[in-house]
Coordinates of C-alpha atoms in Angstrom, one line a residue:
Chain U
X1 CA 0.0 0.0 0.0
X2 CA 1.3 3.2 -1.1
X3 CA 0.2 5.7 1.7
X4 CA 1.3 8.8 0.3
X5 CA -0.4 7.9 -2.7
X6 CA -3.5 6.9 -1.1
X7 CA -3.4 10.3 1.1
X8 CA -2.8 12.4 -2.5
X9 CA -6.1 10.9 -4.0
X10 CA -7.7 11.1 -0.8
X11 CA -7.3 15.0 -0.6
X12 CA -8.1 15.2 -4.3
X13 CA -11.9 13.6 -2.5
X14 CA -11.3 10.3 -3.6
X15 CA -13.3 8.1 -1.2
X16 CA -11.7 4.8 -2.2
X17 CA -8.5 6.0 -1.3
X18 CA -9.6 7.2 1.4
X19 CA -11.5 4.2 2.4
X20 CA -8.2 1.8 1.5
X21 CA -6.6 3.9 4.5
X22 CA -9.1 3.1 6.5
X23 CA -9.1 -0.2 6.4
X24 CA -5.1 -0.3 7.1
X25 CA -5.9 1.7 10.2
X26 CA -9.7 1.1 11.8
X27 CA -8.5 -1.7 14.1
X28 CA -5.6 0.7 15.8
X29 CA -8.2 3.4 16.0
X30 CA -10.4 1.2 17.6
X31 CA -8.1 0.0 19.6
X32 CA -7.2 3.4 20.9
X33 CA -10.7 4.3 21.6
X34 CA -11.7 1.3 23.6
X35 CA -8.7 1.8 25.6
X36 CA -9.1 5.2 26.1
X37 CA -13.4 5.2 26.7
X38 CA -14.0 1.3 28.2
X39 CA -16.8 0.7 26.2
X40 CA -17.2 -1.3 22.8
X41 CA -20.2 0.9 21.3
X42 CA -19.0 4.1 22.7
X43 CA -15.2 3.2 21.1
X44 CA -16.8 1.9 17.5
X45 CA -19.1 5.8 17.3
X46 CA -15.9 7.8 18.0
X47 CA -13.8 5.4 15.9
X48 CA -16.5 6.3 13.0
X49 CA -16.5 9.9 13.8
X50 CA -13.0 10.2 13.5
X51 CA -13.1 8.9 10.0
X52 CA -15.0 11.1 8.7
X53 CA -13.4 14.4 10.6
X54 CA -10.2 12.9 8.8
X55 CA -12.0 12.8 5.7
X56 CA -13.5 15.9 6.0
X57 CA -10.4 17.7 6.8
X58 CA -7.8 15.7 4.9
X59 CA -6.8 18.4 3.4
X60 CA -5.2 20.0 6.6
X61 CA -2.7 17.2 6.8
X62 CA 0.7 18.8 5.8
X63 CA 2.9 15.7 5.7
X64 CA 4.4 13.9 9.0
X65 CA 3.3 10.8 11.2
X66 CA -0.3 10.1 9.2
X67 CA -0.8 7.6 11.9
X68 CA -0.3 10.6 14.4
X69 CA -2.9 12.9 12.6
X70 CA -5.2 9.9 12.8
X71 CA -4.4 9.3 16.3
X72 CA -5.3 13.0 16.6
X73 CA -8.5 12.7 15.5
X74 CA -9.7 9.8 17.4
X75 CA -8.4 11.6 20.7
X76 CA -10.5 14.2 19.4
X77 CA -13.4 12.1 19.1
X78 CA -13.2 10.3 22.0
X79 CA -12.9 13.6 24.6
X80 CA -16.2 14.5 22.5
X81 CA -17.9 11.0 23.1
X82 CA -16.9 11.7 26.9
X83 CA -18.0 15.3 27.2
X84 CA -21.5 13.5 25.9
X85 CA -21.5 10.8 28.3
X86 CA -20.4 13.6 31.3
X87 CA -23.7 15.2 30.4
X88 CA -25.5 12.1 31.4
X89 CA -25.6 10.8 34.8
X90 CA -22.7 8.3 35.1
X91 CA -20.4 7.5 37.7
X92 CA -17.3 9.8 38.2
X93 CA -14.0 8.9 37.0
X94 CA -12.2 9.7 39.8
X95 CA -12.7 8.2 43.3
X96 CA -13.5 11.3 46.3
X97 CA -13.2 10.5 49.8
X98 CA -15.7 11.0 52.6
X99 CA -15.5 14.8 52.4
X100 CA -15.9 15.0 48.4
X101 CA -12.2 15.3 47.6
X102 CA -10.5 13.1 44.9
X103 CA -8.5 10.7 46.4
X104 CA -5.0 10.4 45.3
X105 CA -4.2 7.0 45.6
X106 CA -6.4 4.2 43.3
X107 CA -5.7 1.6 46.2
X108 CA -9.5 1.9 46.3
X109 CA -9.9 -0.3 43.4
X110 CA -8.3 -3.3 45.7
X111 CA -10.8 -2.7 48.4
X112 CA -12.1 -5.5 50.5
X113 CA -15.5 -4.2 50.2
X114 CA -15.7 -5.0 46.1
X115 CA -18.5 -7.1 45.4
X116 CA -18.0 -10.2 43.7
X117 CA -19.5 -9.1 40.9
X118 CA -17.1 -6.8 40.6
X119 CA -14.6 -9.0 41.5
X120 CA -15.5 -11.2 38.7
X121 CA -15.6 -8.8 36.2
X122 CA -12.0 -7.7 36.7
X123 CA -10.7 -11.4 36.7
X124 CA -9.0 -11.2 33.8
X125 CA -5.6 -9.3 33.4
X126 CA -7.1 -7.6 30.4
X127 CA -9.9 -6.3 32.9
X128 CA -7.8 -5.5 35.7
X129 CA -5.7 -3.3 33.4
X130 CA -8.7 -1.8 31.7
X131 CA -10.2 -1.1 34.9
X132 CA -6.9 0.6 36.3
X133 CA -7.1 2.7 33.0
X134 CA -10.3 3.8 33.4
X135 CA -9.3 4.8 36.8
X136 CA -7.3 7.4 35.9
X137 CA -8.0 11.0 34.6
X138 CA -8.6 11.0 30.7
X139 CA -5.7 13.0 29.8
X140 CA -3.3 10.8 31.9
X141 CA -5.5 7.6 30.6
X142 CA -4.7 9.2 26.7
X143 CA -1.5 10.0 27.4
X144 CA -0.3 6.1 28.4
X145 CA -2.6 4.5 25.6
X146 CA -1.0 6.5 22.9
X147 CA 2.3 5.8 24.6
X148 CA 2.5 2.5 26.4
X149 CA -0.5 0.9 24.1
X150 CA 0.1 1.9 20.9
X151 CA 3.8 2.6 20.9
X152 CA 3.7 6.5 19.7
X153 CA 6.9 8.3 20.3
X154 CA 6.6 11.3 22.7
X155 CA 6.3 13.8 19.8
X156 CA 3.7 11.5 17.9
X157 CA 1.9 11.7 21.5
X158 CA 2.2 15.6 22.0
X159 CA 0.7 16.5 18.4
X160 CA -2.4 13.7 19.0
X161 CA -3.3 14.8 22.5
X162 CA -2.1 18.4 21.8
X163 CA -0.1 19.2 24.9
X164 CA 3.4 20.4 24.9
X165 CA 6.6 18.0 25.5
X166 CA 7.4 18.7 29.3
X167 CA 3.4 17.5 29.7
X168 CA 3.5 14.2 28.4
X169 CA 6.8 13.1 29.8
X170 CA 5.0 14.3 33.3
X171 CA 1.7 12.4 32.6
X172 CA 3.0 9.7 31.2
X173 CA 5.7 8.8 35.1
X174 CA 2.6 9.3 36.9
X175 CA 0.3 7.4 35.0
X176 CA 2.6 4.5 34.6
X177 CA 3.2 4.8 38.7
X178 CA -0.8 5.1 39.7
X179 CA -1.1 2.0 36.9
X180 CA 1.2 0.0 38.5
X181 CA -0.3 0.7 41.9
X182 CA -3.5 -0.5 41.3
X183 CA -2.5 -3.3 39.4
X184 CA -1.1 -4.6 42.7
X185 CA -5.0 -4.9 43.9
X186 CA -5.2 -7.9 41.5
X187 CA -1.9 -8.9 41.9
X188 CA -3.2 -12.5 41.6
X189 CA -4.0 -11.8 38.3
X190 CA -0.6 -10.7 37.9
X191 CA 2.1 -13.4 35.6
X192 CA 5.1 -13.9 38.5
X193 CA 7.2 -12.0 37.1
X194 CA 5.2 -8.7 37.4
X195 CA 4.2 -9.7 41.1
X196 CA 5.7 -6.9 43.2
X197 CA 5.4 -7.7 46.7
X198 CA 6.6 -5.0 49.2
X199 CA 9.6 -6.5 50.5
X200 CA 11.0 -7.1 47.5
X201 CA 10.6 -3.3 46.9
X202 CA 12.4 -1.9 50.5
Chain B
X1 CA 16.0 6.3 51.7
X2 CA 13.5 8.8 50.9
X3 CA 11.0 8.7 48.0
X4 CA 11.8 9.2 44.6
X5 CA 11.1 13.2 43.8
X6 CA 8.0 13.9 40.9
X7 CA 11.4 14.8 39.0
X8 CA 13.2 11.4 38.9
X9 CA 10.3 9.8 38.7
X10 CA 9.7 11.0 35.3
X11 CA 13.6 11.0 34.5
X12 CA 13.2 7.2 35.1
X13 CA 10.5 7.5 32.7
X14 CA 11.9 9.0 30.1
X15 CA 15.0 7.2 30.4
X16 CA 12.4 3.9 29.9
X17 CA 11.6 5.2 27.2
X18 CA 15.2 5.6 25.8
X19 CA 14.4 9.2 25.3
X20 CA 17.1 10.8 27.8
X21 CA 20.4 12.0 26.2
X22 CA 23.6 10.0 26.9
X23 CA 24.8 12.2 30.3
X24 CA 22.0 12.1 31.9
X25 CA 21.3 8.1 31.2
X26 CA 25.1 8.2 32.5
X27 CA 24.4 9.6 35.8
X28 CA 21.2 7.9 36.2
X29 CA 22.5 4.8 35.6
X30 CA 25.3 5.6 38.4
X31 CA 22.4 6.3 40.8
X32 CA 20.0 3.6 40.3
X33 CA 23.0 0.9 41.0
X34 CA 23.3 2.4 44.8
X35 CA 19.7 3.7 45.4
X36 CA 17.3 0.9 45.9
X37 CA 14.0 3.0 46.4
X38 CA 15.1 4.7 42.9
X39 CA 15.1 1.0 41.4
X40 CA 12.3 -0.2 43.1
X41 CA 10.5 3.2 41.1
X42 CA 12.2 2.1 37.8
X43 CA 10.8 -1.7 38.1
X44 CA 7.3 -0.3 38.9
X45 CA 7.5 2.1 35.8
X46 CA 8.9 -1.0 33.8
X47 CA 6.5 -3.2 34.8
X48 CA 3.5 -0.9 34.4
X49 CA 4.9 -0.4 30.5
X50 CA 5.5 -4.3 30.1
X51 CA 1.6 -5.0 31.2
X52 CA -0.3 -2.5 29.6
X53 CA 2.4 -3.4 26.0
X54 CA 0.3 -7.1 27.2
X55 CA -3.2 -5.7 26.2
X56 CA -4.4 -7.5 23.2
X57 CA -5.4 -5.8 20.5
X58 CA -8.7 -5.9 19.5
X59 CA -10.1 -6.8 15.9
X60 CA -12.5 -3.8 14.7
X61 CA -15.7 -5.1 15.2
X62 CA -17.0 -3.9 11.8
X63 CA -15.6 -1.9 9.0
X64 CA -15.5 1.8 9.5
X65 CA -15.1 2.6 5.5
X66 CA -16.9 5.9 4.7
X67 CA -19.8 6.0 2.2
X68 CA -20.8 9.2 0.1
X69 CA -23.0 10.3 2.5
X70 CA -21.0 10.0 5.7
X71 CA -18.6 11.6 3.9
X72 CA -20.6 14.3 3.3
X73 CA -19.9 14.1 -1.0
X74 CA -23.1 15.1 -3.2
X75 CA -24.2 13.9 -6.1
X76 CA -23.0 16.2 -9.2
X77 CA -25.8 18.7 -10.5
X78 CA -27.3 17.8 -13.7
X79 CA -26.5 20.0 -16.7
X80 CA -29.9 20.6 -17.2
X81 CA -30.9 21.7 -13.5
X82 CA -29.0 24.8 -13.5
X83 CA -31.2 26.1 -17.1
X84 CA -34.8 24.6 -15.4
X85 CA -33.5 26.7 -12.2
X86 CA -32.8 29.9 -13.8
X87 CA -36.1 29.4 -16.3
X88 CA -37.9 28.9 -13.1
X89 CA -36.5 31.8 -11.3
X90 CA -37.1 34.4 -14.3
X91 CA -40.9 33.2 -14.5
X92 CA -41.6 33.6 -11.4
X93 CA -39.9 37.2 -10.7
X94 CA -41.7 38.0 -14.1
X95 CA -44.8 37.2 -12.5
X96 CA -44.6 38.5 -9.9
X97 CA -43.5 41.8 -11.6
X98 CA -46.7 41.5 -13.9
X99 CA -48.8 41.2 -11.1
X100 CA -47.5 43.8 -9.5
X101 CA -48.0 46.1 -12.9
X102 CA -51.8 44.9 -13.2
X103 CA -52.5 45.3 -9.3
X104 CA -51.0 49.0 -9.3
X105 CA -53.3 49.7 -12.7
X106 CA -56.6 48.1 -10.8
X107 CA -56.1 50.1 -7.9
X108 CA -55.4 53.2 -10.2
X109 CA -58.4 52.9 -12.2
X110 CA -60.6 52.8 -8.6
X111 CA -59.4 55.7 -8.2
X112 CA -60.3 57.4 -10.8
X113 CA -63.5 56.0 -10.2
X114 CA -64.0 57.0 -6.8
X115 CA -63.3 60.3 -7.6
X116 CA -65.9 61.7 -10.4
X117 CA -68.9 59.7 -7.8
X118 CA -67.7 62.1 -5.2
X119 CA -67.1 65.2 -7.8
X120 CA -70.7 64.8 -9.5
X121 CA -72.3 64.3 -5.6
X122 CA -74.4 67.4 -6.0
X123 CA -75.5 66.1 -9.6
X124 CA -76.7 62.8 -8.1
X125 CA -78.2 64.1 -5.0
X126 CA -80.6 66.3 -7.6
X127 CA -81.4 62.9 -10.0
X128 CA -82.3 61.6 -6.8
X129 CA -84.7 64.4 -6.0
X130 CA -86.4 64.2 -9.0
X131 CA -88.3 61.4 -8.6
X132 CA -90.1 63.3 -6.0
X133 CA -90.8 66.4 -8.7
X134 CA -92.0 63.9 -11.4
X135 CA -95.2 63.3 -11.0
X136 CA -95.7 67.1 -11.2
X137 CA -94.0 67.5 -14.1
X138 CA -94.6 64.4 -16.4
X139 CA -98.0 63.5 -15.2
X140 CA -99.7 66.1 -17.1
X141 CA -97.5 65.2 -20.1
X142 CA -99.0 61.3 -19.8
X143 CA -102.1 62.5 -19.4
X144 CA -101.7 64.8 -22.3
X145 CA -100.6 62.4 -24.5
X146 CA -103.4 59.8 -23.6
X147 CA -105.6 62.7 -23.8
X148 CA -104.0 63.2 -27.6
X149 CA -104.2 59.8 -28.3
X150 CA -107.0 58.3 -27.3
X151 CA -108.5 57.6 -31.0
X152 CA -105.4 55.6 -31.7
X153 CA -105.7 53.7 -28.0
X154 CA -107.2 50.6 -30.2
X155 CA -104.4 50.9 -33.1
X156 CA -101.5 50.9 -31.2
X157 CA -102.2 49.1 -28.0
X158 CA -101.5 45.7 -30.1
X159 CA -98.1 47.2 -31.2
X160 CA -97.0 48.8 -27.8
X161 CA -93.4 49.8 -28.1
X162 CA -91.2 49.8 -24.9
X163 CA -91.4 53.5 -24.6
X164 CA -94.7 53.4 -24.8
X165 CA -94.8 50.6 -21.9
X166 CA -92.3 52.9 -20.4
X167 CA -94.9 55.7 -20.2
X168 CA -97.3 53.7 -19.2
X169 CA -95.3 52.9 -15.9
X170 CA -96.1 55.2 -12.8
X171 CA -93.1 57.6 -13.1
X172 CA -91.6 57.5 -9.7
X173 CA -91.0 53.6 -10.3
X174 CA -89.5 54.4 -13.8
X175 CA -87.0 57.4 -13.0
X176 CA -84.4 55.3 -10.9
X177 CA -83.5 53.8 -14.0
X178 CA -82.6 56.8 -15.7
X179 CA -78.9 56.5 -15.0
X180 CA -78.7 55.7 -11.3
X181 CA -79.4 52.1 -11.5
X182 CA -76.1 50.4 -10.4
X183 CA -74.7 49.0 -14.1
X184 CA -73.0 45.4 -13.8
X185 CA -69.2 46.8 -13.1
X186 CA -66.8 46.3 -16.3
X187 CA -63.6 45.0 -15.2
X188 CA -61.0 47.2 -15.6
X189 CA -58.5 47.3 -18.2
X190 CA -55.2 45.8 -16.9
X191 CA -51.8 46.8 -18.7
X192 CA -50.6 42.8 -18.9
X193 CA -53.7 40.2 -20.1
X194 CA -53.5 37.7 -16.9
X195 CA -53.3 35.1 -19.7
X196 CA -50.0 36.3 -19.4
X197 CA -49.8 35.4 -15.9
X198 CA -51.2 32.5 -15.6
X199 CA -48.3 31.4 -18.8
X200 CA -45.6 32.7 -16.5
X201 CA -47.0 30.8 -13.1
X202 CA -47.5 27.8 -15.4
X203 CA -43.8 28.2 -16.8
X204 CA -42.1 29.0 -13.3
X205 CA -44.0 25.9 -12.2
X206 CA -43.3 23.5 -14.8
X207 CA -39.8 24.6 -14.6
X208 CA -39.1 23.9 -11.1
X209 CA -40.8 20.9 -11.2
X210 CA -38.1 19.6 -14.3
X211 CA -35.3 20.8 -12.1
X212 CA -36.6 18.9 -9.0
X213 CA -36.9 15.8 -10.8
X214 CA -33.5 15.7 -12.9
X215 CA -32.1 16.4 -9.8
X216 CA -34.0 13.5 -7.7
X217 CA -33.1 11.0 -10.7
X218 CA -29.6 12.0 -11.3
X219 CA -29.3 11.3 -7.5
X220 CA -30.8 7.9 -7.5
X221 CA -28.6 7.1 -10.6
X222 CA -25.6 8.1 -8.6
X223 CA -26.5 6.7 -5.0
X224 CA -27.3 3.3 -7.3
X225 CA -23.2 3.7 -8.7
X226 CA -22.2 4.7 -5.2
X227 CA -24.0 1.9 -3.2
X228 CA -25.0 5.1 -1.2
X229 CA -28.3 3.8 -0.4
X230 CA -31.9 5.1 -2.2
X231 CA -32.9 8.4 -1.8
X232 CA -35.9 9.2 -0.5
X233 CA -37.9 12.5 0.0
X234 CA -37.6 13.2 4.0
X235 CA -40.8 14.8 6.0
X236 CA -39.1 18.1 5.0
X237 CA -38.9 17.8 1.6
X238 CA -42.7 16.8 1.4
X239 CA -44.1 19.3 4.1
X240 CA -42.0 22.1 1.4
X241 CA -43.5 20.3 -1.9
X242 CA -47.0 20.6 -0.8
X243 CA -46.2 23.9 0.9
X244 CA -45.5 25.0 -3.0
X245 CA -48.3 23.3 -4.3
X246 CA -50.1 25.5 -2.1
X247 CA -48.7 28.9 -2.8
X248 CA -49.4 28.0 -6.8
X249 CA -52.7 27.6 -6.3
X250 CA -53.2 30.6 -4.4
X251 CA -51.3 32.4 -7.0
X252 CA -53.3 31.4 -9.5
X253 CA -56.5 31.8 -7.8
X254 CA -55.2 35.4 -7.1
X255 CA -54.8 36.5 -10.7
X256 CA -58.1 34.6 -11.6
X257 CA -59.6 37.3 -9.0
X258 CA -57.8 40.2 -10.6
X259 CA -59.2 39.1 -13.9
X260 CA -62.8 39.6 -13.1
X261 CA -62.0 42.9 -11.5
X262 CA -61.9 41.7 -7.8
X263 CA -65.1 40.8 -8.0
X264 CA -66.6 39.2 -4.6
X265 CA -67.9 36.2 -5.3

């Protein structure tokens, strides 16, 4: 596939072009999405939505990292699928405390109290990592899927989620730490390799 | 040991990354072999990137091509639409402008109706007072005349012309005829024959019709090459045809009306 080529036609409004690309890149779009939003439907809407805004305004793309511009757009799309779901009564992202304040540590996830329900749900790594996502603010949550997930370089990441340099390298430590720290809620989950138990650590 | 600052935290990071230049990896490097809580850091950071690089990817669970309408591409505009538009416009605008012309010239001549009835008032008011002097004045002249006549009574009341019927009528039922009987109103001349007008309405309509449907079938022939789905006339595009229809016929109806003079029916 000749993406330059395909890119030319498809900013000359040549939908089969345009469509060829798409087909190359839907499942890492999707991919990105459902990381970044936790829900199948929710991830396949902005996955659609950000094909067409890359249609729409193919013509804006000056050269570089296509994959970047595309991951662009589906960040794009998925803080506007959020702000949509943020209008309607769901629960909040980020865990508060008795007097209403967030909570800075995600141990909360590892409670005793889970129901086993819950419990089950996260029994699989793939859950449990998911879940930890989820349970991190949405530009640190963006940040470590463009990064960590789909393997864009720090630049690739700054240009998709539109923050400077400095930012990313920040969001990305601490998401990578809080990550880490919940995962050890499910550390049974965990292969024994990744198992960190505390006094291996002091 | 204290806790890793917010600032090696994310030099660990970066260096994880193999984004930190060569000195800095240097001295970090140095560091991490004699502080354990820094390594401990570094393995969490490590082992947070090697997890979440373990997420499966998922298969898209459909195909997110584009078509022509989620793309937002329209069908091409038929040559002809463009001609059937413009035809359509000029008709109409003529039409409008004729009607216009003809409704000024109505009004105009009312006018000059109105006018002379209220310039000729003290004329009329006298015609209408006559009827009361009458019997004075052409009684005696019936009388005369039957008086005049009376040997010819037998020869002529076989033949009676109208005047003579006329005469015969008491007078103060045949004065009011005598010019103040309301004549059936002529309608007035009008500068543009609303034949005219209806040809122009009939044009503008027959026009925009052509243009609506070469564009609805050049859109079904395209959406049929495109695999775009049929196209179908939306509750909009109804509501506004019969919202047209509408409008025509009062048009029409409208210049009918001027054509017998605004005549109440």
């Amino acid at each position: 596939m000749d993406e330059a080529a395909l890119i030319l036609d498809a900013q000359r409004g040549d939908l089969d072009a345009f469509n060829r690309l798409v087909l190359a890149y839907q499942d890492l779009l999707y991919n990105t999405a459902l990381r970044i939003l936790g829900d199948e439907a929710l991830a396949a809407d902005a996955t659609q939505d950000s094909f067409i805004s890359a249609f729409r305004n193919i013509t804006a793309y000056r050269g570089g990292s296509f994959k970047g511009w595309l991951m662009r757009t589906v960040t794009n799309a998925c803080y506007d699928e959020l702000r949509r779901k943020k209008r309607r009564p769901s629960v909040p992202l980020e865990p508060t405390n008795d007097e209403d304040e967030e909570m800075e540590s995600p141990r909360w996830l590892a409670d005793p109290s889970m129901s086993p329900e819950q419990k089950f749900e996260a029994d699989e790594l793939e859950h449990a990592i998911q879940h930890c996502l989820e349970a991190l603010p949405v530009d640190f949550r963006t940040v470590v899927v463009l990064a960590d997930i789909q393997g864009l370089d720090y630049t690739e990441v700054a240009s998709a989620a539109r923050v400077p340099l400095g930012t990313i390298k920040s969001r990305l430590s601490r998401a990578r730490l809080r990550v880490r720290e919940c995962l050890q809620g499910f550390k049974e989950l965990l292969p024994a390799a990744f198992r960190l138990e505390e006094e291996n650590i002091l | 040991m204290s806790q890793p600052s917010s600032r090696d935290t994310e030099l660990l990071s970066v260096y994880l990354d193999g984004q930190l230049s060569k000195a800095d990896s240097a001295r970090l490097e140095s560091r991490l072999k004699t502080d354990p809580e820094l390594r401990a850091v570094y393995e969490e950071l490590r082992q947070s990137q090697a997890l979440l690089r373990k997420l499966p990817a998922r298969r898209a669970p459909r195909n997110f091509t584009l078509t022509p309408k989620m793309a937002g591409i329209k069908p091409p505009l038929p040559r002809a639409f463009p001609v059937f538009r413009l035809a359509s416009a000029l008709a109409a605008v003529l039409f409008f402008l004729g009607y216009a012309l003809n409704l000024s010239a109505s009004l105009a001549a009312s006018m000059s109706v109105a006018t002379p009835l209220v310039a000729n008032a003290p004329a009329a008011a006298q015609m209408v007072a006559a009827p009361t002097e009458a019997p004075q004045t052409f009684a005696p002249k019936v009388a005369a005349t039957q008086a005049v006549l009376p040997a010819q009574q037998d020869n002529l009341a076989p033949t009676a012309t109208p005047e003579t019927m006329t005469l015969a009528v008491p007078p103060n039922e045949a004065m009011p005829q005598r010019g103040l009987e309301p004549q059936p109103a002529e309608p007035p001349a009008l500068p543009l024959d609303p034949a005219w007008l209806f040809g122009l309405l009939g044009l503008a309509v027959v026009s925009g019709a052509s243009a609506f449907l070469v564009r609805v079938r050049t859109d079904q022939n395209w959406s049929k090459a495109n695999a775009a789905g049929p196209v179908r006339l939306g509750a909009r595009e109804r509501l506004l045809i019969a919202l047209v229809a509408v409008i025509v016929l009062l048009l029409a109806a409208a210049v009918y009306w001027m054509s017998t003079g605004f005549q109440l029916l």
